[in-house]
Coordinates of C-alpha atoms in Angstrom, one line a residue:
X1 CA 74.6 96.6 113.2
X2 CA 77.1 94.3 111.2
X3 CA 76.2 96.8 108.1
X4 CA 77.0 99.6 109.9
X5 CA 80.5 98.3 111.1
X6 CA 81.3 97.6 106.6
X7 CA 80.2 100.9 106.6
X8 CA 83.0 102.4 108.9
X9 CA 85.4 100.2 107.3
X10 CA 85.1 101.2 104.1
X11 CA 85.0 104.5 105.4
X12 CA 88.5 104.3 107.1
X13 CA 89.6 102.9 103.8
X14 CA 88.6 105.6 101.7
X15 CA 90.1 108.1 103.8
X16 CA 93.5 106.2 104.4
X17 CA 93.5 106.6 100.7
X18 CA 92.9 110.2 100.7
X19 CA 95.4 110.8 104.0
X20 CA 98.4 109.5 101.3
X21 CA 97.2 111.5 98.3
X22 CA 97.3 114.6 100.6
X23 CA 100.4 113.5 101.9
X24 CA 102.3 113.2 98.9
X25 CA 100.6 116.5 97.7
X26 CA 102.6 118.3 100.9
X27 CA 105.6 116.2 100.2
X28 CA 106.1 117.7 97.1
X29 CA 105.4 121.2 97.7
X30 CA 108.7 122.3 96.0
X31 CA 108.9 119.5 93.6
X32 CA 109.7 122.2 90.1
X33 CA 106.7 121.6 88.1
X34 CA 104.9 119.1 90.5
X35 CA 100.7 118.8 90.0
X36 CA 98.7 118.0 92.9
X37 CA 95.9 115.1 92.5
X38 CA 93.1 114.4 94.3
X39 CA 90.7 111.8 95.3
X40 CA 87.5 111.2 94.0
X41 CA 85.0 109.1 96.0
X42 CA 81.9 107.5 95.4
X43 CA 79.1 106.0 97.1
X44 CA 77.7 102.8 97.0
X45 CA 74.4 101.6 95.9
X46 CA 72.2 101.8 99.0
X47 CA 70.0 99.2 99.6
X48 CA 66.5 99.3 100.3
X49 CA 65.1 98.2 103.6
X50 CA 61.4 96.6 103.8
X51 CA 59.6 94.8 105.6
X52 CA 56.1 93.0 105.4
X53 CA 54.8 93.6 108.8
X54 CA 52.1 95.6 107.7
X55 CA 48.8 93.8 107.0
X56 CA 46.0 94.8 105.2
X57 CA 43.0 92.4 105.9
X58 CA 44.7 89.3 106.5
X59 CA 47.3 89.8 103.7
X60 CA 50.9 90.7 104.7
X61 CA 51.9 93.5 102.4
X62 CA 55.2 95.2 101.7
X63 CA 56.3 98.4 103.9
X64 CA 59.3 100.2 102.7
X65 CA 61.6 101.1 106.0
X66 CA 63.7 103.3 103.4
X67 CA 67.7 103.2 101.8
X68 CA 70.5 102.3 103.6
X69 CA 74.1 103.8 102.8
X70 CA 76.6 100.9 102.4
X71 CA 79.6 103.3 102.6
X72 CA 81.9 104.9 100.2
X73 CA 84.8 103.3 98.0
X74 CA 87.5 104.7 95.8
X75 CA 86.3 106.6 92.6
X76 CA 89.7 107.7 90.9
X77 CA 92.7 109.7 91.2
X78 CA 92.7 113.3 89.1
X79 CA 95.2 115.4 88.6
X80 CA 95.0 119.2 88.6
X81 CA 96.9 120.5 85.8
X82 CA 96.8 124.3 86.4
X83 CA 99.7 126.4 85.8
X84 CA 102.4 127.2 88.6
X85 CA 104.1 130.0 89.5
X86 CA 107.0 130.6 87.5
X87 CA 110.4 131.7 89.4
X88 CA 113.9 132.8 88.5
X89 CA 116.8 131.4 89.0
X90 CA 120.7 131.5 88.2
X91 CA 120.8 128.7 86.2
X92 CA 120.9 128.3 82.4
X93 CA 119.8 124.7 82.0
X94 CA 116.8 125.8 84.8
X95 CA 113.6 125.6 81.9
X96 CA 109.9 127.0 82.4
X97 CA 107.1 126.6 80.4
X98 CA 104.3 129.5 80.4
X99 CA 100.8 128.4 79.0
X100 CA 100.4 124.6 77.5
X101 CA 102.8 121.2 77.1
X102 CA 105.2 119.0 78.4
X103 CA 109.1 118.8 78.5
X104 CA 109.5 115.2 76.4
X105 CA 112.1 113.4 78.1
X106 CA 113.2 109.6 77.1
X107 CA 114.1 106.6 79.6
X108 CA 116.4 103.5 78.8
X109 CA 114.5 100.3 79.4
X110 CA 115.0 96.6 78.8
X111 CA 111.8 96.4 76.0
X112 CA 113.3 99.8 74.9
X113 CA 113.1 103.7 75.3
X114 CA 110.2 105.5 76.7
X115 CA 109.1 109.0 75.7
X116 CA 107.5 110.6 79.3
X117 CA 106.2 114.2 79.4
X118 CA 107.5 116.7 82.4
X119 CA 106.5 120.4 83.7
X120 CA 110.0 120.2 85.3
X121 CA 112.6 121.8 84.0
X122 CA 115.4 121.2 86.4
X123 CA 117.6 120.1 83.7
X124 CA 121.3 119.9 83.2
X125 CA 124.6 118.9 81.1
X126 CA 125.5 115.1 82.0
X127 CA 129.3 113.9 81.5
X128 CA 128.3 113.1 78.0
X129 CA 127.4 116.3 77.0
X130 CA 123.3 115.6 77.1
X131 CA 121.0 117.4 78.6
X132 CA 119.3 115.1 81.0
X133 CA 116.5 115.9 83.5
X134 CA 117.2 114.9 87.7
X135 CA 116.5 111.2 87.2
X136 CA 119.1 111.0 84.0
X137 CA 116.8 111.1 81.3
X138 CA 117.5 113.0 77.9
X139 CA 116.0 115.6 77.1
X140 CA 114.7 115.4 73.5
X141 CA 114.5 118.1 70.9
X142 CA 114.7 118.3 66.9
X143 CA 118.5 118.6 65.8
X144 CA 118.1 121.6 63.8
X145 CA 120.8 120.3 61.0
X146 CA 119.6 117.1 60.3
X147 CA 115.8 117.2 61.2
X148 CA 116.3 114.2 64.1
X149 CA 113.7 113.8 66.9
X150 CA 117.0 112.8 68.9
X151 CA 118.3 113.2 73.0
X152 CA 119.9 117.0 72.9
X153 CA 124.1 117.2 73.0
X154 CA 125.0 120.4 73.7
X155 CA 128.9 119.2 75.4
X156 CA 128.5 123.0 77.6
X157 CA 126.5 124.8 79.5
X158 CA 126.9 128.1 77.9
X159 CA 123.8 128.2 75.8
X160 CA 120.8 130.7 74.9
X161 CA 116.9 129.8 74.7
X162 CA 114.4 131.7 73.1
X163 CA 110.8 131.9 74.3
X164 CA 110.1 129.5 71.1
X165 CA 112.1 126.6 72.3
X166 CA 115.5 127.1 70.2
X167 CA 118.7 126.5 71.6
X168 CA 122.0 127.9 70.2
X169 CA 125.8 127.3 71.0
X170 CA 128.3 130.0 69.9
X171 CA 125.5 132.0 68.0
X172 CA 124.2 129.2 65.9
X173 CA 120.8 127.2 66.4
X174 CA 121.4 123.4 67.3
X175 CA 118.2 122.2 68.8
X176 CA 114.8 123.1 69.3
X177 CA 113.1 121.6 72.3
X178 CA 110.2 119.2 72.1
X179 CA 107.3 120.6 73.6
X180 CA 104.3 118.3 73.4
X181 CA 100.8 118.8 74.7
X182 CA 97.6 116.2 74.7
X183 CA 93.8 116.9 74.1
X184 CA 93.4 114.6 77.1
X185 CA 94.9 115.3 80.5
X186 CA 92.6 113.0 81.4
X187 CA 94.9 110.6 79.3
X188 CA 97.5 110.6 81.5
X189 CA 99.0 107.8 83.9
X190 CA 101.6 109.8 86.6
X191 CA 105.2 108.5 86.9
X192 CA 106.7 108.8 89.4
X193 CA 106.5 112.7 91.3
X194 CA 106.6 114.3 87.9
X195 CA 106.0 112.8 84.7
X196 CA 103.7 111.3 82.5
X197 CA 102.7 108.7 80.1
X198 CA 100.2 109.0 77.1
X199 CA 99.6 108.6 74.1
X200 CA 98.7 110.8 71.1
X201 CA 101.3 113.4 71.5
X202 CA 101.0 116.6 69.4
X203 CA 103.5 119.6 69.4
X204 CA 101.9 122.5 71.5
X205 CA 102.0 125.5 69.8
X206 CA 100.3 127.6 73.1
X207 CA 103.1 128.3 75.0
X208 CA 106.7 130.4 75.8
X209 CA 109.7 128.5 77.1
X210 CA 112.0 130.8 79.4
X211 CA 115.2 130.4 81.0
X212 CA 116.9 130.5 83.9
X213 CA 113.1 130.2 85.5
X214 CA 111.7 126.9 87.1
X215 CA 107.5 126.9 87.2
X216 CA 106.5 126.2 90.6
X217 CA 104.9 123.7 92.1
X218 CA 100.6 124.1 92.2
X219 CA 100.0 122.7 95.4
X220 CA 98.1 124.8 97.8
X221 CA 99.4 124.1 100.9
X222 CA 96.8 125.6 103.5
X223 CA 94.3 124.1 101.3
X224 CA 96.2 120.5 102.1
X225 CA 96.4 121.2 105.4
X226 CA 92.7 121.5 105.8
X227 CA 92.2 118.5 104.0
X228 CA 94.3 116.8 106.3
X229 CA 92.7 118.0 109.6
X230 CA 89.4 117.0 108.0
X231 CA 90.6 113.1 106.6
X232 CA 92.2 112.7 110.1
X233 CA 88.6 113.5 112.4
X234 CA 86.6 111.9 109.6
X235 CA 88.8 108.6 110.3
X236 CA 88.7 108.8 114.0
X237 CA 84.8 109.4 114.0
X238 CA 84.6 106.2 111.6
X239 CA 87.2 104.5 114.3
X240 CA 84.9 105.3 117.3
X241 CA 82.0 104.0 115.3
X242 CA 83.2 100.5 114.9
X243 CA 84.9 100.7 118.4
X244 CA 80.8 101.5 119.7
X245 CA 79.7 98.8 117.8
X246 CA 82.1 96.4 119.1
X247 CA 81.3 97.2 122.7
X248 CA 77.6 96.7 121.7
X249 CA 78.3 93.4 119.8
X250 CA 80.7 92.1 123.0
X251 CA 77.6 93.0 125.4
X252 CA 75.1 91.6 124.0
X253 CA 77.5 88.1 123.4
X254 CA 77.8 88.4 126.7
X255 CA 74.1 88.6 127.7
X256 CA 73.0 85.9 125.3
X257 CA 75.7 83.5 127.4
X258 CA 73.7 84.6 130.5
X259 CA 70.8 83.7 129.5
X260 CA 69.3 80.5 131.6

């Protein structure tokens, strides 16, 4: 009985963990660029169950009674990469990449600057002229005059992309955007709703980069909602579980007490 109460438990647990996965999936339904993860889960070892009630002559031998499910933990959280929708919009610093790669963008921190990687492209011109993502970092890109892998300063918004990734002010090619892809995606460690660390970073060479378009989020949102429905009435079945057992446990305490 006080297996089968573990059992629920860890069952609430695992789908707690699933209910905020889910819920951060819906959250971020139109989140540009956003990829949905999901839970894995995996059992634990059962256990074996015997007995040597059984005799043969006037030995004792061993009966298997059979395996007993200790419950499910946490496995690992993946994260579906597939493409989103791409959609149009009226802005020029609004970036979308079709087929493989990441944006590179670089953070300021105290042990230095960090290169994350990005399907967002909700970019814009700061008040220092760089082209910065929504939480402030740079957008990098290879200055086209002297060959730097360098944050891009464009000082306007009046700019031209081509499908390849080059970017040109008055006519004349400044920057080309960093697109960088990984043989990995299993690599990956999410920060934050929508960027990545890893490591190994090559230049992708499958993909178009279009303007004025943001890719769309790929959460399927009836497909969450399911999942929801089902993570909440598997945790209230698990709750009514240990609330039985309880009642059974507090009875026979009871009973024992009575016992003259």
């Amino acid at each position: 009985m006080i297996r089968g109460l573990y059992t629920a438990v860890s069952g609430m647990i695992t789908e707690e963990a699933k209910q905020n996965v889910v819920t951060n999936n819906l959250a971020n339904v139109t989140t540009p660029g956003f990829k949905s993860d999901n839970l894995s889960v995996k059992q634990f070892d059962d256990v074996l169950l015997y007995n040597y009630d059984k005799k043969v002559g006037n030995k004792n031998v061993r009966h298997d009674l059979g395996g007993l499910s200790m419950g499910s933990k946490i496995d690992e959280v993946n994260t579906y990469f597939q493409q989103g929708m791409l959609e149009k919009t009226d802005r020029a610093t609004d970036f979308g990449i079709q087929g493989k790669g990441f944006f590179v963008v670089e953070r300021e921190g105290q042990g230095g600057n960090e290169r994350l990687y990005t399907r967002n492209g909700h970019f814009y011109v700061n008040n220092r002229g760089f082209l910065v993502n929504d939480s402030g970092y740079n957008v990098i890109g290879r200055n086209n005059d002297t060959g730097a892998v360098e944050p891009i300063r464009l000082n306007t918004e009046n700019f031209t992309l081509t499908k390849e990734g080059n970017i040109s002010v008055d006519g004349n090619t400044t920057y080309t955007l960093q697109v960088a892809d990984f043989q990995n995606y299993n690599d990956l460690r999410k920060v934050g709703h929508d960027a990545y660390t890893g490591n190994n970073a090559v230049n992708s060479t499958d993909y178009i980069v279009k303007q004025n378009t943001l890719e769309k989020s790929n959460v399927n949102t009836i497909r969450e909602m399911i999942e929801m429905m089902t993570v909440m009435r598997t945790f209230e079945t698990n709750q009514k579980i240990i609330q039985s057992i309880d009642d059974t446990l507090g009875k026979a305490v009871n009973e024992i007490g009575n016992v003259r």
